[in-house]
Amino acid sequence: MILDLIYNLSVLISLSIFSGYADERFSRNSLPGKVVQGFLFGTFAIIGMMYPFVLREGLIFDGRSVVISLVTLFFGPVSGFISAIMAVIYRVWLGGAGALTGVLIISFSAITGFLFYRYLEKKQKDYLSLGGLYLLGIIVHLQMLLLMLSLPWDDIAQTLKIITPTVLGAFPIATLIIGTILLEHRKNKVSLAKLKESEERFRRLSENAMDTIFRFDYVPVRKFTYVSPSVFDLTGHQPEEFYKNPQIIEKIFMPGEYEKYARTLTGDSEFQNVREFRWQKKNGIPIYVEEHKIPIRNDEGEIVAVEGIIRDITQRKETLKIWLENERLSAIGQTSSAIAHDFNNSLQAIFSNVELILFDDTVDEKIKSKLRLVQDISEDAAGRVQTLQRFGADNDITKGFSPVKLVKIVNDVILQTRPLWKYEAEKKGLFIEVECDIDETIMVNVNQAAFRSALYNLMKNAVEAMPDGGNISCSASRDEQWVTILLKDNGKGMSPEIAERSFIPFFTTKGFEVGRGIGLSGVYKVMKDHGGDIKIKSTMPGEGTTFEIKLPVIFGEEGEINLNEANKPEGKLKILWVDDDQNIRDIASEMITTIGMTGQVVESGSEALALLSGSDYDFVITDVGMPNMNGWQLSEKIHEKFNGNIPVAVVTGWGSEITDDKLKEHHASYVLPKPFRVKQLLELVGKVSLEIIQK
């Protein structure tokens, strides 16, 4: 009898393995999966009843209680109900004295399995422990023994005597064994699902990551076993190219870099987890990359593979370079601020003396022509000082705008760059032709020094782009909104990638020692400051480059300085001019007379205050940078002593940086940027004169 029951349970244990195969094909969480498991376990129960231990006709014992309780526990009430109905139908069909008891055992086994199932749901557990499975077997089969009381009275005692040891001994163990098989399969399936989810998550991350993820095996053969798709953006090569040809990595490294990299891959040298290298893309553009990798070692400690991430750090390198350049230029700006005052004083002396000579009708026109060139060059020198100052502070160049003929500025730049495109070129046996085709009537409103400096840099770039000589042309047109300037050369041109980055600050293809000008980023800023724009209209390697500049259109004529009576301000102002530089004082005295005003020039703030106390002055012009009492302090004392009735103008090389708020803070009314021209002085005096008359 015992052997028959054990055989029956063994068959059920073997058949339960099929549940795992069904679970692979049909998810236990889906309705089809639940139905399949119900029919499968119902079939197992019927098979058990087909080969039972027969106590007497109609009174059989098998493992259906184990099967029904476990299917309900592991697959839920739907599966339990289906398997229980199948088992009940078959047991009723068999009939006999134990039919009712058999049906009750099936029903209570399903109910007990369901109660354990609900317990797991309530506790939010995935499965029972081994102890819990054994407890389920004990409870189900204690119930089974109690249900023996439903047998005919004559069969109860004999039945309990025969089956009790087996039911309480073998059946709970069978429950534990079959339950363990189902439990392990479920754990494996959960683990596989988590592993699959993890792999899918890793795949999504790696395939969508901006960084390139890779694995490179050394044994049994050296090859890439994984390269993420982002390698195409990084190098221009598809992942398949790395799989087919591992040596492609050698071509990506810049000359001399691969040898250093190869040494880090061997076990002979110390393994370095993080390194930087210089690569070049498939199209030849150089980039910086940073590699983070870890070694994969075998049991002997030998490196058999590496896994890692490669990141493009070109932008980081360029940002660092920009920061270093900014630090360098900030230092230049700080240094230039220390010398700007004296340098602008010197420029002011040149400016004013040249202008005063130009106003003299007795001077020969040929000499005046040369002096005008000196004047323009001095203006450009002042512009270069302002450019340096703009690197150290954010100055507004728009305060120095004036209308001028475009052709005049372009011709000035052509003349200033003549040593580059003519003399230097001829030394090398080259010929560079420069053409200008601009209508005399086209006017622009610009800061002439800054605009000339920008055009100078474009011309210089064009000359440097023609190592074999060539042609540079400048033309212009205008419509109702814009003046459009085209500067074209037929030099070596630029690749689309270089052209795209050309306006980035400090980007250069000339190397650190050559690329020291303001660069295209500086030119771009100048054009934006003028309310305009600049772009590369066309460029191709070997076909030259065309820059397009747009400036707001203006109509009118260039203002000429004419010191006849009609241009002089109304009224005769008495001006007190304060400056500690003797050269400026000499020029200031003559300029006051030249513009038809009267006044006096002194060298210190204390002298100025003394004169103001003893005489009536209409207007004070003072330098800012003076010893003992600077121009700001003098302005404050004049405001305090004379109740703000005497307007003050400050003269400074940092004029474009002085804001209205700073003027108000020190009770000054005007600013005259140094170096200034007589026209600017006339405009200032005219403004002061008009305000005095209106008062």
XYZ file of C-alpha atoms in Angstrom:
695
model
C 0.000 0.000 0.000
C 2.711 2.440 0.990
C 4.679 1.613 -2.174
C 1.585 2.229 -4.299
C 1.071 5.695 -2.787
C 4.755 6.581 -3.104
C 4.664 5.469 -6.757
C 1.588 7.620 -7.295
C 3.288 10.654 -5.719
C 6.464 10.040 -7.769
C 4.449 10.157 -10.979
C 2.903 13.449 -9.864
C 6.335 14.887 -8.985
C 7.600 13.972 -12.461
C 4.540 15.411 -14.180
C 4.831 18.691 -12.208
C 8.011 19.492 -14.130
C 5.801 20.060 -17.194
C 4.327 23.031 -15.371
C 7.649 24.812 -15.782
C 7.571 24.384 -19.559
C 4.015 25.657 -19.725
C 4.957 28.651 -17.558
C 7.730 29.552 -20.015
C 5.316 29.621 -22.912
C 2.296 31.147 -21.177
C 2.795 33.751 -18.446
C 1.185 32.761 -15.145
C -0.058 36.339 -14.808
C -2.139 36.119 -17.989
C -5.554 34.468 -18.229
C -4.357 31.970 -20.875
C -1.486 31.031 -18.577
C -3.832 30.474 -15.629
C -6.168 28.347 -17.752
C -3.299 26.239 -19.109
C -1.935 25.603 -15.618
C -5.445 24.720 -14.370
C -5.952 22.144 -17.114
C -2.399 20.842 -16.678
C -2.729 20.249 -12.922
C -6.262 18.959 -13.373
C -4.810 16.407 -15.772
C -2.109 15.515 -13.217
C -4.821 14.942 -10.605
C -6.789 12.691 -12.988
C -3.639 10.709 -13.847
C -3.063 10.233 -10.120
C -6.593 8.921 -9.723
C -6.060 6.565 -12.661
C -3.227 4.804 -10.768
C -4.330 5.014 -7.124
C -3.909 2.855 -4.042
C -7.205 0.968 -3.830
C -8.303 0.133 -0.277
C -11.406 -1.593 -1.603
C -13.665 -1.021 -4.579
C -14.743 2.633 -4.695
C -12.321 3.673 -1.960
C -9.077 5.007 -3.522
C -6.170 7.157 -2.358
C -3.792 9.269 -4.531
C -1.981 12.599 -4.637
C -4.810 14.834 -5.897
C -4.833 16.744 -2.568
C -1.185 17.692 -3.111
C -1.755 18.757 -6.720
C -4.934 20.800 -6.114
C -3.580 22.697 -3.083
C -0.318 23.565 -4.852
C -1.838 24.711 -8.155
C -4.137 27.067 -6.230
C -1.232 28.363 -4.129
C 1.154 28.984 -7.025
C -1.177 29.976 -9.862
C -4.210 31.421 -8.110
C -7.933 30.692 -7.784
C -8.648 30.452 -11.535
C -6.143 27.631 -12.026
C -7.230 26.013 -8.738
C -10.898 26.131 -9.698
C -10.302 24.582 -13.136
C -8.120 21.763 -11.784
C -10.545 21.121 -8.887
C -13.586 20.910 -11.230
C -11.732 18.481 -13.491
C -10.714 16.322 -10.514
C -14.241 16.425 -9.019
C -15.857 15.382 -12.313
C -13.477 12.474 -12.722
C -13.898 11.370 -9.080
C -17.673 11.463 -9.352
C -17.445 9.487 -12.572
C -15.392 6.824 -10.748
C -18.094 6.611 -8.050
C -17.977 4.146 -5.151
C -18.204 4.482 -1.380
C -15.477 7.124 -1.171
C -16.830 9.437 -3.909
C -18.262 12.016 -1.483
C -15.130 11.984 0.647
C -12.974 12.335 -2.490
C -14.962 15.389 -3.640
C -14.688 16.964 -0.187
C -10.883 16.364 -0.120
C -10.534 18.042 -3.536
C -12.659 21.018 -2.422
C -10.914 21.544 0.927
C -7.464 21.180 -0.717
C -8.373 23.972 -3.178
C -9.775 26.153 -0.365
C -6.647 25.674 1.796
C -4.391 26.477 -1.155
C -6.459 29.628 -1.821
C -6.181 30.752 1.829
C -2.397 30.452 1.642
C -2.486 32.303 -1.705
C -4.443 35.187 -0.121
C -2.010 35.235 2.794
C 0.876 35.832 0.381
C -1.057 38.599 -1.393
C -1.845 40.331 1.898
C 1.758 40.139 3.073
C 2.958 41.165 -0.409
C 5.215 38.153 -0.624
C 6.189 36.349 -3.820
C 6.317 32.843 -2.390
C 6.195 30.636 0.738
C 9.261 29.434 2.561
C 10.075 25.722 2.630
C 8.620 25.579 6.144
C 5.442 27.178 4.852
C 5.147 24.575 2.097
C 5.508 21.763 4.613
C 2.934 23.419 6.862
C 0.538 23.558 3.890
C 1.044 19.799 3.379
C 0.357 19.059 7.068
C -2.831 21.176 7.171
C -4.240 19.792 3.900
C -3.715 16.209 4.982
C -4.932 16.650 8.537
C -8.108 17.869 6.880
C -7.998 14.812 4.675
C -7.913 12.519 7.723
C -10.798 14.416 9.352
C -12.796 14.054 6.143
C -12.484 10.275 6.472
C -15.370 10.624 8.968
C -17.617 11.137 5.970
C -17.014 7.502 4.879
C -19.484 4.737 5.707
C -19.228 3.983 9.416
C -17.828 0.488 8.886
C -14.901 1.815 6.767
C -13.728 4.692 8.993
C -11.648 2.845 11.566
C -9.936 0.504 9.110
C -9.200 3.306 6.660
C -7.647 5.615 9.269
C -5.572 2.755 10.617
C -4.125 1.953 7.171
C -3.581 5.404 5.606
C -2.752 7.714 8.562
C 1.023 7.008 8.664
C 1.385 7.525 4.906
C -0.904 10.559 4.709
C 0.869 12.378 7.544
C 4.328 11.151 6.531
C 4.629 10.902 2.755
C 1.979 13.409 1.557
C 3.405 16.536 3.321
C 6.851 15.553 2.029
C 5.433 15.189 -1.496
C 3.825 18.623 -1.054
C 7.223 19.995 -0.037
C 9.034 18.334 -2.986
C 6.556 19.372 -5.692
C 6.225 22.808 -4.083
C 10.004 23.217 -4.049
C 10.193 22.348 -7.763
C 7.514 24.933 -8.538
C 9.127 27.440 -6.163
C 12.600 27.105 -7.705
C 11.164 27.440 -11.155
C 9.331 30.576 -10.080
C 12.464 32.018 -8.484
C 14.442 31.236 -11.617
C 11.813 32.865 -13.769
C 11.783 35.981 -11.573
C 15.589 36.098 -11.661
C 15.623 35.663 -15.435
C 12.982 38.382 -15.801
C 15.028 40.739 -13.642
C 18.169 39.832 -15.558
C 16.390 40.428 -18.843
C 15.044 43.742 -17.539
C 18.517 44.700 -16.361
C 20.006 43.757 -19.726
C 17.302 45.718 -21.515
C 17.894 48.706 -19.260
C 21.638 48.486 -19.890
C 21.008 48.165 -23.618
C 18.761 51.246 -23.623
C 21.262 53.210 -21.583
C 24.249 52.168 -23.687
C 22.500 52.702 -27.010
C 21.209 56.137 -26.011
C 24.211 57.312 -24.011
C 26.225 60.197 -25.435
C 29.390 58.528 -24.169
C 30.703 55.478 -26.011
C 30.614 52.200 -24.051
C 32.863 49.346 -25.140
C 34.338 45.939 -24.288
C 37.599 44.736 -25.791
C 38.708 41.107 -25.355
C 42.362 40.037 -25.411
C 41.753 36.266 -25.377
C 41.245 34.043 -27.220
C 41.628 36.745 -29.915
C 41.952 40.512 -29.640
C 38.621 41.987 -30.711
C 35.800 44.326 -29.742
C 32.810 42.392 -28.444
C 30.668 45.476 -27.812
C 30.742 49.090 -29.007
C 27.726 51.345 -28.386
C 26.087 53.205 -31.323
C 27.286 56.614 -30.062
C 30.743 55.738 -31.417
C 29.484 56.975 -34.786
C 28.933 60.497 -33.431
C 32.290 60.320 -31.689
C 34.433 59.004 -34.557
C 32.357 58.817 -37.723
C 32.796 55.005 -37.751
C 29.925 52.545 -37.276
C 30.169 49.883 -34.493
C 30.306 47.160 -37.174
C 33.592 48.609 -38.436
C 35.165 47.973 -35.023
C 33.834 44.408 -34.913
C 35.162 43.584 -38.375
C 38.511 45.338 -38.000
C 39.803 45.857 -34.421
C 42.918 47.547 -35.864
C 40.739 50.506 -36.880
C 41.432 51.932 -33.432
C 45.028 52.586 -34.498
C 43.847 54.885 -37.312
C 41.692 56.937 -34.958
C 44.597 58.017 -32.751
C 46.589 61.105 -33.664
C 50.211 60.349 -34.621
C 52.230 59.149 -31.637
C 49.185 58.678 -29.405
C 48.429 55.019 -30.123
C 51.814 53.845 -28.835
C 51.052 55.405 -25.449
C 47.595 53.824 -25.477
C 48.889 50.364 -26.415
C 51.234 50.353 -23.420
C 48.277 50.798 -21.081
C 46.544 47.717 -22.481
C 49.198 45.186 -21.569
C 49.697 43.529 -18.228
C 53.376 44.450 -18.395
C 52.741 48.050 -17.332
C 50.671 49.509 -14.540
C 47.012 49.602 -15.582
C 45.617 53.132 -15.809
C 41.868 53.493 -15.402
C 41.596 57.062 -16.700
C 43.547 58.571 -19.564
C 43.194 61.359 -22.104
C 44.043 60.959 -25.788
C 43.892 62.898 -29.004
C 41.796 61.249 -31.699
C 40.725 62.298 -35.147
C 37.318 61.681 -36.669
C 36.813 59.940 -39.965
C 36.606 63.365 -41.612
C 39.963 64.379 -40.097
C 38.710 66.741 -37.369
C 40.849 66.370 -34.219
C 39.137 65.758 -30.879
C 40.152 65.094 -27.282
C 38.725 62.011 -25.565
C 38.795 60.747 -22.001
C 38.742 57.005 -21.399
C 37.505 55.396 -18.172
C 38.074 51.644 -18.149
C 38.352 48.676 -15.802
C 40.311 45.457 -16.338
C 38.595 42.059 -16.491
C 40.937 39.426 -15.038
C 40.931 35.622 -15.039
C 41.573 33.389 -12.025
C 45.329 33.843 -12.468
C 44.985 37.630 -12.274
C 45.776 38.164 -15.960
C 43.889 40.856 -17.870
C 41.658 39.112 -20.414
C 39.477 42.088 -21.385
C 38.723 45.718 -20.626
C 35.367 47.437 -20.325
C 34.985 51.166 -20.306
C 33.511 54.464 -21.396
C 34.984 56.978 -23.831
C 33.855 60.589 -23.589
C 34.430 63.510 -25.957
C 36.069 66.249 -23.861
C 36.934 68.584 -26.723
C 34.441 71.193 -25.531
C 35.805 70.917 -21.989
C 39.333 71.424 -23.299
C 38.234 74.405 -25.362
C 36.366 75.858 -22.385
C 39.481 75.467 -20.254
C 41.535 77.100 -22.983
C 39.030 79.955 -23.166
C 39.193 80.338 -19.383
C 42.995 80.449 -19.495
C 42.876 82.917 -22.366
C 40.380 85.031 -20.435
C 42.675 84.956 -17.428
C 45.561 86.011 -19.665
C 43.507 88.743 -21.296
C 42.161 89.834 -17.928
C 45.751 90.284 -16.817
C 46.381 92.236 -20.029
C 43.310 94.334 -19.294
C 44.496 95.047 -15.755
C 47.963 95.914 -17.013
C 46.572 98.063 -19.811
C 44.429 99.981 -17.333
C 47.611 101.015 -15.541
C 49.124 102.484 -18.710
C 45.954 103.556 -20.540
C 45.952 107.023 -18.974
C 49.487 107.906 -20.088
C 49.084 106.242 -23.479
C 45.819 108.076 -24.171
C 47.454 111.325 -23.116
C 50.119 110.711 -25.757
C 47.487 109.870 -28.357
C 45.493 112.935 -27.387
C 48.582 115.096 -27.946
C 49.043 113.572 -31.419
C 45.336 113.850 -32.222
C 44.947 117.441 -31.207
C 48.196 118.723 -32.735
C 47.380 117.075 -36.066
C 43.855 118.526 -36.055
C 45.079 121.987 -35.169
C 47.537 121.856 -38.093
C 44.765 120.636 -40.413
C 42.675 123.677 -39.421
C 45.495 125.971 -40.559
C 44.691 127.158 -44.089
C 48.356 128.064 -44.718
C 49.503 124.433 -44.575
C 50.149 122.740 -47.932
C 47.434 120.261 -49.020
C 50.030 117.533 -49.672
C 51.185 117.797 -46.062
C 47.558 117.737 -44.895
C 47.011 114.483 -46.829
C 49.876 112.862 -44.960
C 48.602 114.247 -41.669
C 45.143 112.783 -42.316
C 46.777 109.372 -42.636
C 48.588 109.980 -39.329
C 45.223 110.984 -37.876
C 43.563 107.759 -39.033
C 46.431 105.618 -37.766
C 46.276 107.407 -34.404
C 42.550 106.757 -34.333
C 43.207 103.072 -34.987
C 45.803 103.012 -32.220
C 43.195 104.467 -29.881
C 40.786 101.794 -31.063
C 43.340 99.088 -30.273
C 43.711 100.485 -26.753
C 39.933 100.368 -26.385
C 39.956 96.788 -27.679
C 42.432 95.801 -24.960
C 40.340 97.651 -22.408
C 37.230 95.780 -23.547
C 38.951 92.499 -22.673
C 39.416 93.801 -19.149
C 35.972 95.430 -18.875
C 32.686 95.352 -20.761
C 32.785 98.696 -22.572
C 30.181 100.123 -24.900
C 31.754 101.127 -28.216
C 28.494 102.647 -29.466
C 29.312 105.949 -27.715
C 31.959 106.598 -30.378
C 29.684 106.216 -33.427
C 29.782 108.687 -36.297
C 28.581 108.615 -39.930
C 31.343 107.951 -42.454
C 31.730 106.859 -46.072
C 32.239 103.108 -46.191
C 34.700 103.339 -49.084
C 36.924 105.612 -46.994
C 37.234 103.080 -44.169
C 37.801 100.174 -46.570
C 40.508 102.085 -48.462
C 42.142 102.999 -45.152
C 42.255 99.316 -44.193
C 43.642 98.351 -47.606
C 46.385 100.937 -47.106
C 47.118 99.753 -43.542
C 47.359 96.114 -44.639
C 49.536 96.925 -47.646
C 52.675 95.613 -45.883
C 50.932 92.223 -45.550
C 49.438 91.731 -49.008
C 52.135 93.526 -50.980
C 55.553 93.791 -49.307
C 55.508 90.519 -47.343
C 53.955 88.684 -50.305
C 56.520 90.060 -52.743
C 59.340 88.916 -50.457
C 58.007 85.372 -50.934
C 57.643 85.817 -54.700
C 53.844 85.982 -54.470
C 51.299 88.332 -55.992
C 48.114 89.303 -54.163
C 45.678 91.655 -55.844
C 43.275 93.715 -53.705
C 40.176 95.290 -55.257
C 37.568 97.660 -53.828
C 34.236 98.243 -55.580
C 32.109 100.401 -53.264
C 29.854 103.293 -54.195
C 31.011 106.653 -52.800
C 27.507 107.403 -51.550
C 27.207 104.405 -49.203
C 27.404 105.616 -45.591
C 27.699 103.671 -42.331
C 27.316 104.790 -38.732
C 30.220 103.156 -36.891
C 32.895 103.465 -34.276
C 35.564 103.984 -36.895
C 38.471 102.617 -34.861
C 36.646 99.435 -33.848
C 35.224 98.873 -37.330
C 38.605 99.411 -38.999
C 40.184 96.982 -36.525
C 37.579 94.332 -37.426
C 38.100 94.821 -41.183
C 41.860 94.722 -40.647
C 41.544 91.278 -39.046
C 39.389 90.002 -41.905
C 41.930 91.293 -44.443
C 44.792 89.736 -42.475
C 42.958 86.393 -42.380
C 42.346 86.580 -46.129
C 46.050 87.213 -46.835
C 47.076 84.309 -44.586
C 44.565 82.046 -46.365
C 46.425 82.548 -49.693
C 49.883 80.975 -49.275
C 50.244 80.873 -53.077
C 48.901 84.364 -53.771
C 45.501 85.281 -55.149
C 42.799 87.916 -55.168
C 40.914 89.781 -52.417
C 37.869 91.841 -53.309
C 35.541 94.014 -51.281
C 32.146 95.139 -52.561
C 29.022 96.624 -51.033
C 25.367 97.226 -51.749
C 22.456 98.685 -49.838
C 18.694 98.428 -49.637
C 16.145 100.192 -47.469
C 17.302 98.341 -44.343
C 20.874 97.111 -44.655
C 24.296 97.874 -46.051
C 25.723 94.531 -47.198
C 29.500 94.175 -47.467
C 31.118 91.167 -49.175
C 34.784 90.431 -48.513
C 35.971 87.602 -50.767
C 39.248 85.758 -51.238
C 40.162 82.816 -53.488
C 42.430 81.177 -50.910
C 42.363 77.702 -49.396
C 38.886 78.039 -47.854
C 37.495 76.131 -44.882
C 35.788 72.810 -44.285
C 32.161 72.993 -43.084
C 33.262 71.828 -39.620
C 35.899 74.573 -39.314
C 33.507 77.201 -40.672
C 30.865 76.188 -38.128
C 33.265 76.795 -35.229
C 35.086 79.826 -36.611
C 33.179 82.390 -34.515
C 33.815 80.528 -31.233
C 36.024 82.686 -28.948
C 39.754 81.899 -29.303
C 39.153 79.141 -31.844
C 42.032 79.157 -34.315
C 43.593 76.866 -36.891
C 46.851 78.832 -36.893
C 48.348 77.570 -33.665
C 48.888 79.355 -30.378
C 51.802 81.533 -31.494
C 50.150 82.812 -34.694
C 46.545 83.177 -33.617
C 46.902 86.140 -31.262
C 44.564 88.678 -32.954
C 41.058 89.497 -31.773
C 39.940 86.623 -33.998
C 36.631 86.138 -35.774
C 34.831 86.074 -32.423
C 36.091 89.614 -31.809
C 34.985 90.670 -35.296
C 31.590 89.098 -34.624
C 31.234 91.069 -31.368
C 32.142 94.351 -33.112
C 29.465 93.785 -35.772
C 26.862 92.895 -33.138
C 27.792 96.044 -31.186
C 27.001 97.981 -34.370
C 23.549 96.419 -34.620
C 24.715 94.290 -37.535
C 25.870 90.775 -38.242
C 28.602 88.776 -39.945
C 28.483 85.290 -41.401
C 30.441 83.083 -43.760
C 28.391 83.346 -46.949
C 30.338 80.621 -48.747
C 33.492 78.583 -48.274
C 34.886 75.306 -49.527
C 38.380 73.807 -49.239
C 40.388 75.052 -52.202
C 37.697 77.502 -53.345
C 38.175 80.474 -51.045
C 35.891 82.209 -48.542
C 33.316 84.991 -48.731
C 32.318 86.887 -45.573
C 29.035 88.800 -45.538
C 28.709 91.786 -43.194
C 25.404 93.563 -42.626
C 25.114 97.010 -41.028
C 22.023 99.190 -40.525
C 21.659 101.557 -43.474
C 21.914 105.355 -43.052
C 21.451 108.085 -45.627
C 23.226 111.418 -45.653
C 26.703 112.790 -46.009
C 29.823 112.502 -43.920
C 30.148 115.389 -41.512
C 33.187 117.547 -42.144
C 34.677 119.727 -39.434
C 34.637 123.381 -40.502
C 35.494 125.962 -37.887
C 33.713 128.879 -39.455
C 31.456 131.053 -37.373
C 28.332 129.123 -38.389
C 29.614 125.936 -36.756
C 30.645 127.494 -33.470
C 28.298 127.254 -30.477
C 26.037 130.147 -29.619
C 27.508 132.285 -26.877
C 31.061 132.504 -25.656
C 31.656 130.170 -22.746
C 34.352 130.653 -20.162
C 35.971 127.245 -19.668
C 38.244 125.998 -16.873
C 40.298 123.005 -18.027
C 42.123 120.836 -15.446
C 44.851 118.327 -16.406
C 48.118 117.308 -14.754
C 49.874 116.604 -18.088
C 51.777 119.611 -19.495
C 51.338 118.488 -23.126
C 47.579 118.255 -22.690
C 47.447 121.644 -20.973
C 49.301 123.287 -23.887
C 46.941 121.734 -26.414
C 43.840 122.442 -24.309
C 44.643 126.137 -24.157
C 44.972 126.318 -27.954
C 41.825 124.246 -28.500
C 39.751 126.566 -26.306
C 40.880 129.477 -28.447
C 40.417 127.567 -31.720
C 36.754 126.785 -31.025
C 36.124 130.429 -30.131
C 35.832 130.113 -26.358
C 37.760 131.750 -23.508
C 39.153 130.250 -20.353
C 42.136 129.000 -18.435
C 44.050 125.731 -17.997
C 45.403 124.535 -14.605
C 47.203 121.382 -13.430
C 45.409 120.433 -10.182
C 42.049 120.298 -8.500
C 43.081 122.638 -5.717
C 44.066 125.346 -8.245
C 40.760 124.894 -10.019
C 38.742 125.343 -6.808
C 40.711 128.497 -5.976
C 40.041 130.009 -9.419
C 36.359 129.058 -9.315
C 35.995 130.930 -6.011
C 37.398 134.142 -7.450
C 35.998 134.187 -10.985
C 32.906 133.250 -12.960
C 33.342 130.121 -15.090
C 30.588 128.578 -17.159
C 32.000 125.095 -17.551
C 34.737 122.824 -16.112
C 36.566 120.117 -18.070
C 38.742 117.858 -15.901
C 40.925 114.826 -16.406
C 39.978 111.883 -14.181
C 43.425 110.461 -13.403
C 45.235 113.141 -11.403
C 47.313 112.977 -8.190
C 46.088 114.250 -4.795
C 42.585 115.085 -6.036
C 41.242 113.124 -8.998
C 38.586 114.317 -11.416
C 35.720 112.584 -9.612
C 36.653 114.170 -6.292
C 36.952 117.581 -7.942
C 33.488 117.190 -9.508
C 31.989 116.349 -6.118
C 33.613 119.396 -4.455
C 32.436 121.728 -7.257
C 28.891 120.424 -6.882
C 29.013 120.857 -3.113
C 30.592 124.333 -3.164
C 28.573 125.845 -6.024
C 25.263 124.036 -5.506
C 25.499 122.184 -8.826
C 25.386 125.377 -10.877
C 28.660 124.709 -12.736
C 28.495 121.723 -15.128
C 31.496 119.376 -15.129
C 32.778 117.155 -17.943
C 35.292 114.393 -17.165
C 37.939 113.400 -19.702
C 39.122 109.787 -19.520
C 40.545 106.984 -21.620
C 37.802 104.788 -20.103
C 35.061 107.073 -21.450
C 33.102 104.283 -23.099
C 32.870 102.503 -19.737
C 31.445 105.478 -17.823
C 27.730 104.994 -17.258
C 25.091 107.627 -16.506
C 24.820 106.216 -12.993
C 28.538 106.771 -12.416
C 28.250 110.381 -13.635
C 25.332 110.985 -11.262
C 27.197 109.348 -8.391
C 30.010 111.909 -8.693
C 27.771 114.826 -9.772
C 29.390 115.098 -13.216
C 27.281 116.050 -16.234
C 29.270 114.843 -19.244
C 32.044 112.503 -20.311
C 34.570 113.177 -23.070
C 36.319 109.923 -24.089
C 40.051 110.265 -24.623
C 41.467 110.618 -27.220
C 38.799 112.931 -28.642
C 38.582 115.023 -31.800
C 37.799 118.719 -32.059
C 34.394 117.807 -33.500
C 33.532 115.991 -30.265
C 34.704 118.959 -28.188
C 32.585 121.286 -30.338
C 29.522 119.088 -29.893
C 30.050 119.008 -26.105
C 30.543 122.771 -25.790
C 27.526 123.339 -28.041
C 25.372 121.136 -25.824
C 26.534 122.952 -22.651
C 25.987 126.358 -24.280
C 22.447 125.440 -25.326
C 21.574 124.206 -21.836
C 22.918 127.418 -20.263
C 20.860 129.549 -22.674
C 17.726 127.510 -21.919
C 18.222 128.049 -18.197
